[in-house]
Coordinates of C-alpha atoms in Angstrom, one line a residue:
M1378 CA -6.7 -4.3 36.0
S1379 CA -8.0 -1.0 37.0
T1380 CA -10.4 1.2 34.8
T1381 CA -10.6 4.9 35.1
E1382 CA -13.4 7.0 34.3
P1383 CA -13.0 9.3 31.2
T1384 CA -12.6 13.0 32.2
P1385 CA -14.7 15.8 30.9
R1386 CA -11.8 16.6 28.6
D1387 CA -11.5 13.0 27.2
I1388 CA -15.3 13.1 26.5
Y1389 CA -15.0 16.5 24.7
D1390 CA -12.0 15.3 22.7
E1391 CA -14.1 12.2 21.5
L1392 CA -16.9 14.5 20.7
V1393 CA -14.8 16.7 18.5
L1394 CA -13.5 13.6 16.7
L1395 CA -17.0 12.4 16.2
R1396 CA -18.3 15.8 14.9
E1397 CA -15.3 15.9 12.4
A1398 CA -16.1 12.4 11.3
I1399 CA -19.8 13.2 10.8
A1400 CA -18.8 16.3 8.7
D1401 CA -16.5 14.2 6.5
L1402 CA -19.3 11.7 5.9
M1403 CA -21.8 14.5 5.0
G1404 CA -19.2 16.0 2.6
A1405 CA -18.7 12.6 1.2
N1406 CA -22.5 12.2 0.8
R1407 CA -22.8 15.6 -1.1
A1408 CA -20.1 14.5 -3.5
V1409 CA -21.9 11.2 -4.3
L1410 CA -25.3 12.9 -4.7
A1411 CA -23.8 15.6 -7.0
S1412 CA -22.1 12.8 -9.1
Q1413 CA -25.3 10.9 -9.3
T1414 CA -27.1 14.0 -10.4
T1415 CA -24.6 14.6 -13.1
I1416 CA -25.0 11.0 -14.5
I1417 CA -28.8 11.3 -14.5
K1418 CA -28.8 14.5 -16.3
A1419 CA -26.4 13.1 -18.7
M1420 CA -28.7 10.3 -19.7
P1421 CA -30.7 10.5 -22.8
V1422 CA -34.3 11.3 -22.3
R1423 CA -35.3 8.6 -24.9
L1424 CA -34.1 6.0 -22.3
S1425 CA -37.3 6.6 -20.4
R1426 CA -39.6 5.8 -23.3
H1427 CA -38.2 2.3 -23.7
T1428 CA -39.3 1.1 -20.3
R1429 CA -42.7 -0.4 -21.4

């Protein structure tokens, strides 16, 4: 069984895929944060007074 070293092009291609995956995760994170903010803003203010 022989193993070959990755070429610079192989490494570059993997880095491009990694960058795209990170961008997708950042976009998903922004969407989650935006939806959480919307939910929090929709909560009645009275709710916080009943925490005692």
